[in-house]
Amino acid sequence: MKTKKLDTVTLDIVTTDNINAINISDLLQTMAGQISKKIASFELDEVIIVGTHTGGYWIAEKLHQQLQIVNPLGSLSISFYRDDFTHIGLHPEVKPSELPADIEGKHIVLVDDVLYTGRTVRAALNEIFDYGRPASVIFCALIDRCEHELPICTDVCGLSLKLSKQQQIKLSGPEPLELTLVESP
Amino acid sequence: MLNKNIQLNEQGNLKHFLAIEGLKRQHLTQILDTAESFANVSEKAVKSVPILRGKTIINLFFEASTRTRTTFELAAKRLSADVLNININTSATSKGESLMDMLHNLEAMHCDMFVVRHNQSGAAHFISQHVSPHVSVINAGDGCHEHPSQAMLDMFTIRRHKQQFGHLKVAIVGDILHSRVARSQIHALTTLGVNEVRVVAPKTLIPRGIQSFGVHVYHDMKKALTDVDVVIMLRLQNERMQGALLPSKEEYYQLYGLTEEKLSFAKNDAIVMHPGPINRGVEIASSIADGPQSVILEQVSNGIAIRMAVMALTLDRAPKN
């Protein structure tokens, strides 16, 4: 399948060919368009874009440029907020989170690369609220896997994919941004 | 592979944190990197992360401490653990309860970690060998042996100022003989690969055979401080001294106290450290302790991040209670 101008397209059966055909720049443009509609009524200096470490941050970086957001880009490393610490332990390379000093009363655009279970978003929301009380949070993901384990969904999404449990989609970057389909036996 | 270091689990990760000796550079670097990511937790509106929520940590201090106990307590609280401080002087051990009985009683309260300070070398090792498999033990200072978390917060402070360890010359000045801090620092500095470690003290305060640790021994402050990047001052441990090791505090200050004149032999950008508590006018002049090259208060702040890192790493992948 060749992606065209996408609003939100759902792929039901996903193969490596489908993934290779995805044009990430098109998806980013679509997302930027949707986000700018959502933040149209806000003052620009009240908007903060925050990406989750590391894939979400790469996407957030592009959106930050395209939308010409004035506040510096934030990054979230949710390692200390995960719900599976007792199962898998600390991530071997924990990076510190960096949020612009005051998020109190600001509109947060939270960006992740892939929404799967929703647990990363849950952890990210908890971390954001430890920095202050934002006026609102919009959640954007490049890919939505449509199989959430928590009541969390995207406000803005580049592409919806229905993958099997054996399939994983990985974003590599930051230049160039590329999606790869990983199939486990 | 058979693992002989009791601090490490089968996968080679930290299970207890008892001594720097025996740990590899990768372990020390992991502690420093993890501490770096905890360092900005204190800057958030909510100064904690939920990573050790539901864990219980017991501070078991058999010896007086202010800085170490409070920073361990704060570190545990910033990781959202529940923390208990047991004051041994008023506990049932003063009614004759043995250490083992007390430990088993505390374990029966489902605790996950003991932070132990004791005036006997090897106390934390002993406790680590008698606790349940899910319990981690951290050494917060044992006799004249080691004080590993102090050494790591010192390494963290040095790395933040000097970035790399390889080119550094570091002088450790003072009561090396009684100092567990000095032992841990020497192991940490040599493991992290600094260019040169110098120990400086009167002959009576240098342990025999310390050269085998890979350090150079000096008895003259000016020679020892020449061109160093880091000066670490130690406290005179009067409580551990038996017999006449020093003629007088005044003479010690004259020869080994850090004054502006002696510090001028070090590099211009040298930093001055002290684990505290400071004896002003005995080990160090007030003008240096409060001066621009002093990083003594930064050491205290960094102690929280390092202790958070050590607690999180040792309870990492810990089997469930």
CSV table of N, CA and C in Angstrom, one decimal, chain B residues 116-198:
chain,number,residue,atom,x,y,z
B,116,VAL,N,23.1,0.0,57.0
B,116,VAL,CA,23.8,-0.3,58.2
B,116,VAL,C,25.0,0.6,58.4
B,117,ARG,N,25.1,1.2,59.6
B,117,ARG,CA,26.4,1.8,60.0
B,117,ARG,C,26.7,1.2,61.4
B,118,HIS,N,28.0,0.8,61.5
B,118,HIS,CA,28.5,0.1,62.7
B,118,HIS,C,29.9,0.5,62.9
B,119,ASN,N,30.3,0.5,64.2
B,119,ASN,CA,31.7,0.8,64.5
B,119,ASN,C,32.7,-0.4,64.3
B,120,GLN,N,32.1,-1.6,64.0
B,120,GLN,CA,33.0,-2.7,63.7
B,120,GLN,C,33.1,-3.0,62.2
B,121,SER,N,34.4,-3.1,61.7
B,121,SER,CA,34.6,-3.4,60.3
B,121,SER,C,33.9,-4.8,60.0
B,122,GLY,N,33.2,-4.8,58.8
B,122,GLY,CA,32.6,-6.1,58.4
B,122,GLY,C,31.2,-6.3,58.9
B,123,ALA,N,30.7,-5.3,59.6
B,123,ALA,CA,29.3,-5.5,60.2
B,123,ALA,C,28.3,-5.7,59.1
B,124,ALA,N,28.4,-4.8,58.1
B,124,ALA,CA,27.4,-4.9,57.0
B,124,ALA,C,27.5,-6.2,56.2
B,125,HIS,N,28.7,-6.7,56.0
B,125,HIS,CA,29.0,-8.0,55.3
B,125,HIS,C,28.3,-9.1,56.1
B,126,PHE,N,28.5,-9.0,57.4
B,126,PHE,CA,27.9,-10.1,58.3
B,126,PHE,C,26.4,-10.1,58.2
B,127,ILE,N,25.8,-8.9,58.3
B,127,ILE,CA,24.4,-8.8,58.2
B,127,ILE,C,23.9,-9.3,56.8
B,128,SER,N,24.6,-9.0,55.7
B,128,SER,CA,24.2,-9.4,54.4
B,128,SER,C,24.1,-10.9,54.2
B,129,GLN,N,25.0,-11.6,55.0
B,129,GLN,CA,25.0,-13.0,54.9
B,129,GLN,C,23.9,-13.7,55.7
B,130,HIS,N,23.2,-13.0,56.5
B,130,HIS,CA,22.2,-13.6,57.4
B,130,HIS,C,20.8,-13.1,57.1
B,131,VAL,N,20.6,-12.3,56.1
B,131,VAL,CA,19.3,-11.8,55.8
B,131,VAL,C,18.6,-12.7,54.8
B,132,SER,N,17.3,-12.6,54.6
B,132,SER,CA,16.5,-13.4,53.6
B,132,SER,C,17.0,-13.0,52.2
B,133,PRO,N,16.8,-13.9,51.2
B,133,PRO,CA,17.3,-13.6,49.9
B,133,PRO,C,16.7,-12.4,49.3
B,134,HIS,N,15.5,-11.9,49.6
B,134,HIS,CA,15.0,-10.7,49.0
B,134,HIS,C,15.5,-9.4,49.6
B,135,VAL,N,16.2,-9.5,50.7
B,135,VAL,CA,16.7,-8.3,51.4
B,135,VAL,C,18.0,-7.8,50.9
B,136,SER,N,18.2,-6.5,50.6
B,136,SER,CA,19.5,-6.0,50.3
B,136,SER,C,20.0,-5.2,51.5
B,137,VAL,N,21.4,-5.2,51.5
B,137,VAL,CA,22.1,-4.5,52.6
B,137,VAL,C,23.0,-3.4,52.0
B,138,ILE,N,22.9,-2.2,52.6
B,138,ILE,CA,23.9,-1.2,52.1
B,138,ILE,C,24.7,-0.8,53.3
B,139,ASN,N,26.0,-0.7,53.1
B,139,ASN,CA,27.0,-0.3,54.1
B,139,ASN,C,27.1,1.2,54.1
B,140,ALA,N,26.7,1.8,55.3
B,140,ALA,CA,26.7,3.2,55.5
B,140,ALA,C,27.9,3.6,56.3
B,141,GLY,N,29.0,2.7,56.3
B,141,GLY,CA,30.2,2.9,57.1
B,141,GLY,C,30.4,1.9,58.1
B,142,ASP,N,31.5,1.1,58.0
B,142,ASP,CA,31.8,0.0,59.0
B,142,ASP,C,33.2,0.2,59.5
B,143,GLY,N,33.3,0.6,60.8
B,143,GLY,CA,34.6,0.7,61.5
B,143,GLY,C,35.6,1.5,60.6
B,144,CYS,N,36.8,0.9,60.5
B,144,CYS,CA,37.8,1.6,59.7
B,144,CYS,C,37.9,1.0,58.3
B,145,HIS,N,36.8,0.2,57.9
B,145,HIS,CA,36.9,-0.5,56.6
B,145,HIS,C,36.5,0.3,55.4
B,146,GLU,N,35.2,0.5,55.2
B,146,GLU,CA,34.8,1.2,54.0
B,146,GLU,C,33.5,2.1,54.3
B,147,HIS,N,33.3,3.1,53.4
B,147,HIS,CA,32.1,3.9,53.4
B,147,HIS,C,31.8,4.2,52.0
B,148,PRO,N,31.3,3.1,51.3
B,148,PRO,CA,31.3,3.2,49.8
B,148,PRO,C,30.3,4.3,49.2
B,149,SER,N,29.2,4.6,49.9
B,149,SER,CA,28.3,5.6,49.3
B,149,SER,C,29.0,7.0,49.4
B,150,GLN,N,29.8,7.2,50.5
B,150,GLN,CA,30.5,8.5,50.5
B,150,GLN,C,31.5,8.6,49.4
B,151,ALA,N,32.2,7.5,49.1
B,151,ALA,CA,33.2,7.6,48.0
B,151,ALA,C,32.5,7.8,46.7
B,152,MET,N,31.3,7.2,46.5
B,152,MET,CA,30.7,7.4,45.2
B,152,MET,C,30.1,8.8,45.1
B,153,LEU,N,29.7,9.4,46.2
B,153,LEU,CA,29.2,10.8,46.0
B,153,LEU,C,30.4,11.7,45.8
B,154,ASP,N,31.5,11.4,46.3
B,154,ASP,CA,32.7,12.1,46.0
B,154,ASP,C,33.1,12.0,44.5
B,155,MET,N,33.0,10.8,44.0
B,155,MET,CA,33.3,10.5,42.6
B,155,MET,C,32.4,11.3,41.7
B,156,PHE,N,31.1,11.3,42.1
B,156,PHE,CA,30.0,12.0,41.4
B,156,PHE,C,30.4,13.5,41.3
B,157,THR,N,30.8,14.1,42.5
B,157,THR,CA,31.1,15.5,42.6
B,157,THR,C,32.3,15.8,41.7
B,158,ILE,N,33.3,14.9,41.7
B,158,ILE,CA,34.5,15.1,40.9
B,158,ILE,C,34.1,15.1,39.4
B,159,ARG,N,33.3,14.1,39.0
B,159,ARG,CA,33.0,13.9,37.6
B,159,ARG,C,32.2,15.2,37.1
B,160,ARG,N,31.3,15.7,38.0
B,160,ARG,CA,30.5,16.9,37.6
B,160,ARG,C,31.4,18.1,37.3
B,161,HIS,N,32.6,18.2,38.1
B,161,HIS,CA,33.5,19.3,37.9
B,161,HIS,C,34.5,19.1,36.8
B,162,LYS,N,35.0,17.8,36.7
B,162,LYS,CA,36.2,17.5,35.9
B,162,LYS,C,35.8,16.6,34.7
B,163,GLN,N,34.6,16.2,34.5
B,163,GLN,CA,34.1,15.4,33.4
B,163,GLN,C,34.8,14.0,33.3
B,164,GLN,N,36.1,14.0,33.2
B,164,GLN,CA,36.8,12.7,33.0
B,164,GLN,C,37.7,12.4,34.2
B,165,PHE,N,38.0,11.1,34.4
B,165,PHE,CA,38.9,10.8,35.6
B,165,PHE,C,40.4,10.6,35.1
B,166,GLY,N,40.6,10.2,33.9
B,166,GLY,CA,41.9,9.7,33.4
B,166,GLY,C,43.0,10.6,33.6
B,167,HIS,N,42.8,11.9,33.5
B,167,HIS,CA,44.0,12.8,33.6
B,167,HIS,C,44.2,13.4,35.0
B,168,LEU,N,43.4,13.0,36.0
B,168,LEU,CA,43.4,13.7,37.2
B,168,LEU,C,44.4,13.3,38.2
B,169,LYS,N,44.9,14.3,39.0
B,169,LYS,CA,45.8,14.0,40.1
B,169,LYS,C,45.0,14.4,41.4
B,170,VAL,N,44.9,13.4,42.3
B,170,VAL,CA,44.0,13.7,43.5
B,170,VAL,C,44.8,13.4,44.7
B,171,ALA,N,44.8,14.4,45.6
B,171,ALA,CA,45.5,14.2,46.9
B,171,ALA,C,44.4,14.0,48.0
B,172,ILE,N,44.6,13.0,48.9
B,172,ILE,CA,43.8,12.8,50.0
B,172,ILE,C,44.6,13.1,51.3
B,173,VAL,N,44.2,14.0,52.1
B,173,VAL,CA,45.0,14.6,53.1
B,173,VAL,C,44.4,14.3,54.5
B,174,GLY,N,45.1,13.7,55.4
B,174,GLY,CA,44.7,13.6,56.8
B,174,GLY,C,44.8,12.2,57.3
B,175,ASP,N,43.8,11.9,58.2
B,175,ASP,CA,43.9,10.6,59.0
B,175,ASP,C,43.5,9.4,58.1
B,176,ILE,N,44.5,9.0,57.3
B,176,ILE,CA,44.2,7.9,56.4
B,176,ILE,C,44.1,6.6,57.2
B,177,LEU,N,44.8,6.5,58.3
B,177,LEU,CA,44.8,5.3,59.1
B,177,LEU,C,43.5,4.9,59.6
B,178,HIS,N,42.7,5.8,60.1
B,178,HIS,CA,41.4,5.5,60.7
B,178,HIS,C,40.2,5.7,59.7
B,179,SER,N,40.5,6.2,58.4
B,179,SER,CA,39.5,6.6,57.6
B,179,SER,C,38.9,5.6,56.6
B,180,ARG,N,37.7,5.1,56.9
B,180,ARG,CA,37.0,4.2,56.0
B,180,ARG,C,36.7,5.0,54.7
B,181,VAL,N,36.5,6.3,54.8
B,181,VAL,CA,36.2,7.1,53.6
B,181,VAL,C,37.4,7.0,52.7
B,182,ALA,N,38.6,7.2,53.2
B,182,ALA,CA,39.8,7.2,52.4
B,182,ALA,C,40.0,5.8,51.7
B,183,ARG,N,39.7,4.8,52.4
B,183,ARG,CA,39.8,3.4,51.8
B,183,ARG,C,38.9,3.3,50.6
B,184,SER,N,37.7,3.7,50.8
B,184,SER,CA,36.7,3.6,49.7
B,184,SER,C,37.1,4.5,48.5
B,185,GLN,N,37.5,5.7,48.9
B,185,GLN,CA,37.9,6.7,47.8
B,185,GLN,C,39.1,6.1,47.0
B,186,ILE,N,40.1,5.6,47.7
B,186,ILE,CA,41.2,5.1,47.0
B,186,ILE,C,40.8,4.0,46.0
B,187,HIS,N,40.0,3.0,46.5
B,187,HIS,CA,39.5,2.0,45.6
B,187,HIS,C,38.7,2.6,44.4
B,188,ALA,N,37.9,3.5,44.7
B,188,ALA,CA,37.0,4.1,43.6
B,188,ALA,C,37.9,4.9,42.6
B,189,LEU,N,38.8,5.7,43.1
B,189,LEU,CA,39.6,6.5,42.2
B,189,LEU,C,40.5,5.6,41.3
B,190,THR,N,41.1,4.6,41.9
B,190,THR,CA,42.0,3.7,41.1
B,190,THR,C,41.1,2.9,40.1
B,191,THR,N,39.9,2.4,40.5
B,191,THR,CA,39.1,1.7,39.6
B,191,THR,C,38.6,2.5,38.5
B,192,LEU,N,38.3,3.8,38.7
B,192,LEU,CA,37.9,4.7,37.7
B,192,LEU,C,39.1,5.2,36.8
B,193,GLY,N,40.3,4.8,37.2
B,193,GLY,CA,41.4,5.1,36.4
B,193,GLY,C,42.0,6.5,36.4
B,194,VAL,N,42.0,7.1,37.6
B,194,VAL,CA,42.7,8.5,37.7
B,194,VAL,C,44.2,8.3,37.5
B,195,ASN,N,44.8,9.4,37.0
B,195,ASN,CA,46.2,9.4,36.7
B,195,ASN,C,47.1,9.1,38.0
B,196,GLU,N,46.8,9.8,39.1
B,196,GLU,CA,47.6,9.6,40.3
B,196,GLU,C,46.8,9.9,41.6
B,197,VAL,N,46.9,9.0,42.6
B,197,VAL,CA,46.3,9.2,43.9
B,197,VAL,C,47.5,9.4,44.9
B,198,ARG,N,47.4,10.5,45.6
B,198,ARG,CA,48.4,10.8,46.6
B,198,ARG,C,47.8,10.8,48.0
